[in-house]
Tab-separated table of C-alpha atoms in Angstrom:
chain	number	residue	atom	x	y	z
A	11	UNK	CA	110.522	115.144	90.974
A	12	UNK	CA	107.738	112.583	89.933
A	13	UNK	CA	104.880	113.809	88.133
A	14	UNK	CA	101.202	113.646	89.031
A	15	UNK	CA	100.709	111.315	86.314
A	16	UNK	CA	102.917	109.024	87.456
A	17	UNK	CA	102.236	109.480	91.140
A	18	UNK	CA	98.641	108.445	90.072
A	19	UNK	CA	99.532	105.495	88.156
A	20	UNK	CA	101.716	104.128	90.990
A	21	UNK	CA	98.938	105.033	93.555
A	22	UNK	CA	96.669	102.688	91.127
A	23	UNK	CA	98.661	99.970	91.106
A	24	UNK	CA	99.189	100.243	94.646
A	25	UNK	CA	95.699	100.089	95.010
A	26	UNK	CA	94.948	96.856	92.801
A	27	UNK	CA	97.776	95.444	94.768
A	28	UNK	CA	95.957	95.698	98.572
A	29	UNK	CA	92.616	94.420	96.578
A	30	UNK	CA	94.534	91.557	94.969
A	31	UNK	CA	95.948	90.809	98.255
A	32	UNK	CA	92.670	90.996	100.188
A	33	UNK	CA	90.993	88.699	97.944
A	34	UNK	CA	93.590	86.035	98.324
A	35	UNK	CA	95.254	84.377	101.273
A	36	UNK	CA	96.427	80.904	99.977
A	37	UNK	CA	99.865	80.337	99.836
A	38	UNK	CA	101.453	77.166	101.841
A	39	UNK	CA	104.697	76.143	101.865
A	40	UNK	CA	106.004	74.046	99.382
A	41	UNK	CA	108.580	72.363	102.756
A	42	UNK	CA	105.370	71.248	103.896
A	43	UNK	CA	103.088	68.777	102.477
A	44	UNK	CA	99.658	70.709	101.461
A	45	UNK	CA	96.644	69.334	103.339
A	46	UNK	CA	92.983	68.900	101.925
A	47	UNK	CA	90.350	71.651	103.822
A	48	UNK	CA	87.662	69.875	104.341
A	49	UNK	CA	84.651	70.385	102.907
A	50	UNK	CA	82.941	71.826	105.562
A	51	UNK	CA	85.289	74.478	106.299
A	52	UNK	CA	85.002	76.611	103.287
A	53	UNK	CA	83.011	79.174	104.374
A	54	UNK	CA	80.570	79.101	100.995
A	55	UNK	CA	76.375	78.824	100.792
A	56	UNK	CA	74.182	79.309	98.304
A	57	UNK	CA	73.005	82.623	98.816
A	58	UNK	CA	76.357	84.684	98.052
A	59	UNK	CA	77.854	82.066	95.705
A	60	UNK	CA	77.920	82.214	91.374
A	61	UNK	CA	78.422	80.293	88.867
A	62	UNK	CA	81.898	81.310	87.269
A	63	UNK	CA	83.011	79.835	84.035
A	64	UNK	CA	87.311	80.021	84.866
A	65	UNK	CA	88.560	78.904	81.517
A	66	UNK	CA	87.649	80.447	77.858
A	67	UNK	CA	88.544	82.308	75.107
A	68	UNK	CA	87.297	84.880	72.987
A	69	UNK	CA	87.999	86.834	69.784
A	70	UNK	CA	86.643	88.874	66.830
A	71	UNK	CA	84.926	88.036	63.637
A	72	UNK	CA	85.787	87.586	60.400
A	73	UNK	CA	85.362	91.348	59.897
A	74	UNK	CA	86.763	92.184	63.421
A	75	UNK	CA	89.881	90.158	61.500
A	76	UNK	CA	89.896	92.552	58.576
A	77	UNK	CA	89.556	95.399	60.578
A	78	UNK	CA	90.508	96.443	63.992
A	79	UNK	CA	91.304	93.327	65.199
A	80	UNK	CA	93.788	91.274	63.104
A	81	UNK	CA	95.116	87.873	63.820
A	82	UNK	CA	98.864	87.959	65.261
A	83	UNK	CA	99.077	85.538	61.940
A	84	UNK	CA	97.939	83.745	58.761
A	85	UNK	CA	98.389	80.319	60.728
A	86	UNK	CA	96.496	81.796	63.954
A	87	UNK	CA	92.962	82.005	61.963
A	88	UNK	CA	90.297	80.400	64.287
A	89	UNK	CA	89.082	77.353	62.931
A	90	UNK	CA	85.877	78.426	59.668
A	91	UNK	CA	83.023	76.625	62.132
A	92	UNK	CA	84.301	79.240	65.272
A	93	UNK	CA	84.915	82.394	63.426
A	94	UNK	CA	81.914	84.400	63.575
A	95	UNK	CA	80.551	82.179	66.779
A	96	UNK	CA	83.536	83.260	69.431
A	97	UNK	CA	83.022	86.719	69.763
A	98	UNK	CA	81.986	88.490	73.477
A	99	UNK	CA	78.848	89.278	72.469
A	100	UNK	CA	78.430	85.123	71.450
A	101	UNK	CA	79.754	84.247	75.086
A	102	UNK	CA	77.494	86.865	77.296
A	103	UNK	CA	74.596	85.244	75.624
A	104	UNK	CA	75.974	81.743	76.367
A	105	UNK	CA	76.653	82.303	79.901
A	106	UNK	CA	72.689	84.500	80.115
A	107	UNK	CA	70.925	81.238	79.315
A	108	UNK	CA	73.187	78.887	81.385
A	109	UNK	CA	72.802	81.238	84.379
A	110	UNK	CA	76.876	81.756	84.316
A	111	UNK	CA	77.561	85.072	86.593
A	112	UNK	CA	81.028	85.735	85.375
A	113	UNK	CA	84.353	84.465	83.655
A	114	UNK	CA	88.259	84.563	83.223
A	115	UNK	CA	88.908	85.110	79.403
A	116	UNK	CA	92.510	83.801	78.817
A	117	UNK	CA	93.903	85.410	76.051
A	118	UNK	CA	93.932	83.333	72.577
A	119	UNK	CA	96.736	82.510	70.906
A	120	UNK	CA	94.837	84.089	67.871
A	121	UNK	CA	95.836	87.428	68.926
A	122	UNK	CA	99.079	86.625	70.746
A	123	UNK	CA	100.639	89.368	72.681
A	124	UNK	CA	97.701	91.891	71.517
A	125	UNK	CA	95.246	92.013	74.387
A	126	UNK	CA	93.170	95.107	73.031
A	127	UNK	CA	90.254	92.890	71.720
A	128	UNK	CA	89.823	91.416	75.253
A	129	UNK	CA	90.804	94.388	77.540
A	130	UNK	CA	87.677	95.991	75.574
A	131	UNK	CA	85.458	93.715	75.816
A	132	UNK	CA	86.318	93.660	79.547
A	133	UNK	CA	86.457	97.686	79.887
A	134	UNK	CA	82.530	96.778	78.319
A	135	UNK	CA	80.937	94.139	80.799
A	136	UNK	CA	83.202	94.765	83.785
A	137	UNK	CA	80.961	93.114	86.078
A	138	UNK	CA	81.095	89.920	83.808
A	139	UNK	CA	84.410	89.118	82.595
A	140	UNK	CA	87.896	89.091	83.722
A	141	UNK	CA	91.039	88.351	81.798
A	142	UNK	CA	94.023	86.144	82.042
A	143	UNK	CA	97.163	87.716	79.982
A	144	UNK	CA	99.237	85.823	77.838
A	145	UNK	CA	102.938	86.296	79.152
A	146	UNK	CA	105.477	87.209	76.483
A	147	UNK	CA	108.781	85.370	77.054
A	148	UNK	CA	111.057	87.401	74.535
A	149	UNK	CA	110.198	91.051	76.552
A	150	UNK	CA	113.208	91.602	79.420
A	151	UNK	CA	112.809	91.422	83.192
A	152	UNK	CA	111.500	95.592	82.990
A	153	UNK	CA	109.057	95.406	80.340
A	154	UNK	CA	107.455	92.627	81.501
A	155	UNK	CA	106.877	93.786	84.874
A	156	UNK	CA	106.326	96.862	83.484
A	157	UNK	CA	103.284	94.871	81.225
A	158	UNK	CA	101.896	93.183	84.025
A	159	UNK	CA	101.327	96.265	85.999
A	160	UNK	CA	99.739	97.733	82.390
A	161	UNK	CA	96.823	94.927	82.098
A	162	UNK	CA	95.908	94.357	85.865
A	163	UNK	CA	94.688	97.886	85.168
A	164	UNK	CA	92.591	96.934	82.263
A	165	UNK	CA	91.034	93.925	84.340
A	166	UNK	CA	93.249	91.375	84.395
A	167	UNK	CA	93.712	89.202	87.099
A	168	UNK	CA	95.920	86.186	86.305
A	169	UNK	CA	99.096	85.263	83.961
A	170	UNK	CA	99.120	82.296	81.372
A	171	UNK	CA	102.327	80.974	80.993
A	172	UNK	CA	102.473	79.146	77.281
A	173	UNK	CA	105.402	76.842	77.438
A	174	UNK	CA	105.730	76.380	73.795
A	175	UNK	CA	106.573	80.083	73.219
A	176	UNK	CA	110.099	79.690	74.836
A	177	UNK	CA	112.801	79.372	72.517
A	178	UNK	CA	116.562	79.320	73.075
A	179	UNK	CA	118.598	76.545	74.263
A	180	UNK	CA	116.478	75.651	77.437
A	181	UNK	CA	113.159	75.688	74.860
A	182	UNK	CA	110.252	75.042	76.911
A	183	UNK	CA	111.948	76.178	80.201
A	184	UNK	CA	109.897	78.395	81.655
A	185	UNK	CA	112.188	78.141	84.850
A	186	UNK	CA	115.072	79.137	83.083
A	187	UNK	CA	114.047	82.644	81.336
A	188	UNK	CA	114.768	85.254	83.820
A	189	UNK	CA	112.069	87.374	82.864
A	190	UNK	CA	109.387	85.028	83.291
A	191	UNK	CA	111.088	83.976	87.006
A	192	UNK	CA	110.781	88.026	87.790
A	193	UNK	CA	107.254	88.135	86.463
A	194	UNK	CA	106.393	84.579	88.490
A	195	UNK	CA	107.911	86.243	92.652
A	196	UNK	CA	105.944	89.429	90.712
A	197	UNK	CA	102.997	87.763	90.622
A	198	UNK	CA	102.998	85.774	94.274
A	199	UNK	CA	103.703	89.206	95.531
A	200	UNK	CA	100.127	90.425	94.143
A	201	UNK	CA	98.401	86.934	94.618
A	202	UNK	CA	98.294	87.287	90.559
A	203	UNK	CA	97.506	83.596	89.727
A	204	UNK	CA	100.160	82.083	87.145
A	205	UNK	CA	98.124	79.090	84.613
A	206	UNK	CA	100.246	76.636	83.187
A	207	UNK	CA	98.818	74.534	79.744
A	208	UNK	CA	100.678	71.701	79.363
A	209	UNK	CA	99.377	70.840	75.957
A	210	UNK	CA	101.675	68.101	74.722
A	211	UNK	CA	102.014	66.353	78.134
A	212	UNK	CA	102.630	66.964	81.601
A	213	UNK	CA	105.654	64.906	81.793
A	214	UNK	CA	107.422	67.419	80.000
A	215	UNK	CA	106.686	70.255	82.422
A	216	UNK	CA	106.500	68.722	85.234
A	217	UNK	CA	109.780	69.383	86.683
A	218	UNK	CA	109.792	72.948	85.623
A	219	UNK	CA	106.336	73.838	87.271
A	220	UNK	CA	108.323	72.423	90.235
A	221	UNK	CA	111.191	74.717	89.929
A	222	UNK	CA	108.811	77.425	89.449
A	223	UNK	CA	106.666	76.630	92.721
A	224	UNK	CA	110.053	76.467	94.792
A	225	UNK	CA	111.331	79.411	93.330
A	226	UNK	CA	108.335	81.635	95.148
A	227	UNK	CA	105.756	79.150	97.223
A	228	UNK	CA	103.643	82.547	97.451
A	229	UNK	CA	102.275	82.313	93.510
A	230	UNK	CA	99.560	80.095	92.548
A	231	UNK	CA	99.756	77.953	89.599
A	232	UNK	CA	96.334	76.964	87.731
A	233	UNK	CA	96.891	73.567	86.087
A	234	UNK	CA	94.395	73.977	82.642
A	235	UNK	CA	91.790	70.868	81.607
A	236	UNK	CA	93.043	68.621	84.105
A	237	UNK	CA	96.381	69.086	83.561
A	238	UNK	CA	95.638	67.349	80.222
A	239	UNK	CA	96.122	63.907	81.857
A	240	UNK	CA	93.962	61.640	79.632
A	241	UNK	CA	91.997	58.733	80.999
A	242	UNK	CA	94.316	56.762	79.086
A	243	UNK	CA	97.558	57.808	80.530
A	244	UNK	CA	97.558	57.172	84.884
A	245	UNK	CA	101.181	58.350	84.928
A	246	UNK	CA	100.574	62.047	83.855
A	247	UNK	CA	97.685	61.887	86.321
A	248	UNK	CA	100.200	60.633	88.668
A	249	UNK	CA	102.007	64.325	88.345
A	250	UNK	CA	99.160	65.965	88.844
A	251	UNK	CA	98.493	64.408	91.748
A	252	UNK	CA	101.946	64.886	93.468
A	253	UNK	CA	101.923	68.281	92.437
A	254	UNK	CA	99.476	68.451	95.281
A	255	UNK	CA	101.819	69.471	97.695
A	256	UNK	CA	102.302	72.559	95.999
A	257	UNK	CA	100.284	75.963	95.778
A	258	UNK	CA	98.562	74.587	92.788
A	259	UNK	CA	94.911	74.445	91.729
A	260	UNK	CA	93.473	72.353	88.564
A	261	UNK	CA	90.694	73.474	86.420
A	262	UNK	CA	87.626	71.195	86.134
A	263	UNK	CA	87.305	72.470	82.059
A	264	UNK	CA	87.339	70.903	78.542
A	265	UNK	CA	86.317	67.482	79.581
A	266	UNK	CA	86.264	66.694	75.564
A	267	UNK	CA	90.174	66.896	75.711
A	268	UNK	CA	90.744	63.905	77.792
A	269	UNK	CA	90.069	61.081	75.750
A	270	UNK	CA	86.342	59.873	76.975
A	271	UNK	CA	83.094	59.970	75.357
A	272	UNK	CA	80.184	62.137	76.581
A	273	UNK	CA	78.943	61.674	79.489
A	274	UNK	CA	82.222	61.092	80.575
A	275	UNK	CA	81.914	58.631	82.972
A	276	UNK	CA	85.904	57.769	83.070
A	277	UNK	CA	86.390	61.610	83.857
A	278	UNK	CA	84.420	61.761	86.666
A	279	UNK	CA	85.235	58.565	88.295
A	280	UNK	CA	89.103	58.558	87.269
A	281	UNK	CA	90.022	62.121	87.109
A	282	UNK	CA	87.916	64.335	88.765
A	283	UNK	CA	86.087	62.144	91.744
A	284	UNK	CA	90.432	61.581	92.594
A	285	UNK	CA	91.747	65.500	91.898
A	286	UNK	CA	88.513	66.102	95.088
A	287	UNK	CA	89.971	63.607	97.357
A	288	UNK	CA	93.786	64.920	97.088
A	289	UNK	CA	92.678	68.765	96.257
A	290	UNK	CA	89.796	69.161	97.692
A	291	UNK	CA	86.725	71.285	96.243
A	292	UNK	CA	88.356	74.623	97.482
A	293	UNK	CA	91.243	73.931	94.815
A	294	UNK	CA	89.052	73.188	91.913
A	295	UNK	CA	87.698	74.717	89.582
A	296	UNK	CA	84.692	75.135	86.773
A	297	UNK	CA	85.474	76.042	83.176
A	298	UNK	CA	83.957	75.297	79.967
A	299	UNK	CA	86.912	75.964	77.293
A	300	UNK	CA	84.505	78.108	75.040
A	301	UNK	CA	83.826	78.474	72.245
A	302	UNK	CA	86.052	75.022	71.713
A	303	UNK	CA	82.820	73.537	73.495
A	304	UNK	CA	80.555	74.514	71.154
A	305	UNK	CA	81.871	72.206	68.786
A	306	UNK	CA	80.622	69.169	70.729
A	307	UNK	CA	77.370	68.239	70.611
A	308	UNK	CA	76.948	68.998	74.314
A	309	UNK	CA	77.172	71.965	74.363
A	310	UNK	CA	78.099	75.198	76.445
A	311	UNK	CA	75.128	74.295	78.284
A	312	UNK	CA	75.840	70.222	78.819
A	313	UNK	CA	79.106	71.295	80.195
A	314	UNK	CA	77.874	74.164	82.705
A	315	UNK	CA	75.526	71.042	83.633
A	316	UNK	CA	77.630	68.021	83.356
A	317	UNK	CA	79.546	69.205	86.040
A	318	UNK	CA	77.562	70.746	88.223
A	319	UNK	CA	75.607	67.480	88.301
A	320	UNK	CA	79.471	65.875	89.367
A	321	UNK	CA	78.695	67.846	92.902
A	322	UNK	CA	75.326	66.964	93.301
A	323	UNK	CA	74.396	66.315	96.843
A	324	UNK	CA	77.247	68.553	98.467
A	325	UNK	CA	76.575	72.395	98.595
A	326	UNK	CA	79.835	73.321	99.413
A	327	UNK	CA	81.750	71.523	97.075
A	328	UNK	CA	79.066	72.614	94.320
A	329	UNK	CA	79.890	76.225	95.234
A	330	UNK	CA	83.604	76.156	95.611
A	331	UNK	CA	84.050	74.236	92.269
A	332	UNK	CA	81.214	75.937	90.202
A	333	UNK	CA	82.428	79.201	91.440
A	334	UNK	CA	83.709	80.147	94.886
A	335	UNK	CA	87.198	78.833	94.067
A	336	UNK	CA	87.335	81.209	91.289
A	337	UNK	CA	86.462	84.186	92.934
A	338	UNK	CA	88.632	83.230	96.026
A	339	UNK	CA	91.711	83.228	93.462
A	340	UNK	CA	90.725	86.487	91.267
A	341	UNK	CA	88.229	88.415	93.204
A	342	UNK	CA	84.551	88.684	92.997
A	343	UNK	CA	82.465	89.414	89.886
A	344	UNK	CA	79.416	91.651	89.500
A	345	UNK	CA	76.083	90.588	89.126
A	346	UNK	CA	73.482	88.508	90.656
């Protein structure tokens, strides 16, 4: 017999399921080249749209460190001139006097597998912040379905897959670890959006997010910062670009990671003014890469502006990028 505590759990998860699933309908065919929405047709105005901030990171202080909140490691301290700057607290007041309604807090390598210090912060300002989980590719197939269904409950909405924490023979693989194949049909089954940082170069992920995309067309896949294709190198941009095709969205965040000056000019005209002709607006999306940003002079603030300014003189695609493609993907946030 199954007991009421169970029952309810299930009937929880159920429940998150149907909302996940009624928040999300975009899942084409990877047999089929993927074709640009128009504009015009994303059904988005000014009156019922926010500003969401879809990529940042959070974490403790130096006390937090020392006390309920310790570092997974020595070697994962935050950089001294972040520390005591990063905390949720540090962000809410950020995104208050940049009028940012809401945001997706992936979860830092500082902390690893430990997602208490976000979970609480997003048990706290629920109608703020969401979180992305970091996906641990040493658990089995059953524990880490069984850890997916444990932090959708806490808030989280999406799955960051962090090739560089595979290990074995096929290091780097993410196609080839069983568990994180289960997790991936897991997640297109709940419209659970699955990010993909591709820190040391798309070219040596590219055919693995490929394998992953064919191996369930139904999952998303967030490509971070541009798919960190520098202004400097057309060929990585040239993945991006044919990944296209597939049920794959690119964040619009940490424009200081791409090898151009402020304001950026080669980013806009080379990067991002290309990702909304292939894309389109309704598969882009905002982020700032706090509290990284707030070691450029810039600013949270210059880069909340800098790319709303990108949009300027097109509603839509100013509300699908600034927000509405980030609360198409993980549901809507609270506030204003």
């Amino acid at each position: 017999m199954i007991s009421s505590s169970k029952l309810t759990v299930a009937l929880v998860i159920s429940l998150n399921i149907f909302i996940l699933k009624t928040c999300l309908s975009f899942s084409p065919s990877p047999s089929t080249p993927l074709k640009k929405t128009p504009s015009s047709s994303v059904k988005l105005t000014s009156l019922n749209m926010k500003t969401i901030d879809s990529h940042l990171h959070i974490w403790g202080t130096a006390a937090d460190a020392k006390g309920s909140y310790p570092c997974a490691s020595a070697d994962q301290t935050p950089p001294p001139s972040l520390i005591d700057t990063s905390s949720a607290s540090s962000l809410l007041t950020q995104m208050e006097e940049n009028g940012v309604d809401g945001a997706l807090i992936v979860q830092p390598i500082n902390y690893k597998y430990d997602h208490r210090y976000v979970a609480d912060a997003i048990a706290e300002h629920p109608d703020k912040l969401k979180g992305m989980l970091l996906l641990d590719p040493s658990l089995n197939e059953e524990e880490s379905l069984k850890r997916l269904d444990e932090l959708i409950l806490k808030g989280f909405v999406g799955v960051r897959y962090n090739p560089y924490l595979f290990e074995g023979d096929n290091k780097m693989r993410m196609s080839d670890n069983a568990a994180a194949k289960k997790v991936f049909h897991r997640c297109g089954e709940l419209k659970v959006p699955v990010g993909v940082m591709c820190f040391k170069g798309m070219e040596l992920h590219y055919e693995d997010i490929i394998a992953l995309c064919e191996s369930s067309p139904e999952t998303v896949v967030i490509l971070d910062h541009f798919g960190f294709a520098a202004v400097d190198n057309q060929e990585q941009f040239q993945m991006v670009l044919d990944l296209a095709k597939y049920n794959v969205i690119v964040k619009i965040s940490a424009l200081f990671r791409l090898n151009d000056e402020y304001p950026f000019d080669r980013v806009q005209k080379e990067r991002f003014d290309k990702l909304l002709e292939v894309y389109g607006a309704e598969r882009l999306m905002f982020g700032t890469d706090f509290p990284f940003v707030m070691d450029q002079d810039f600013g949270y603030k210059g880069a909340v502006e800098l790319v709303r300014s990108w949009t300027a003189g097109d509603e839509t695609v100013t509300n699908a990028v600034m927000g509405g493609t980030a609360e198409r993907l993980f549901g809507a946030w609270g506030g204003r």
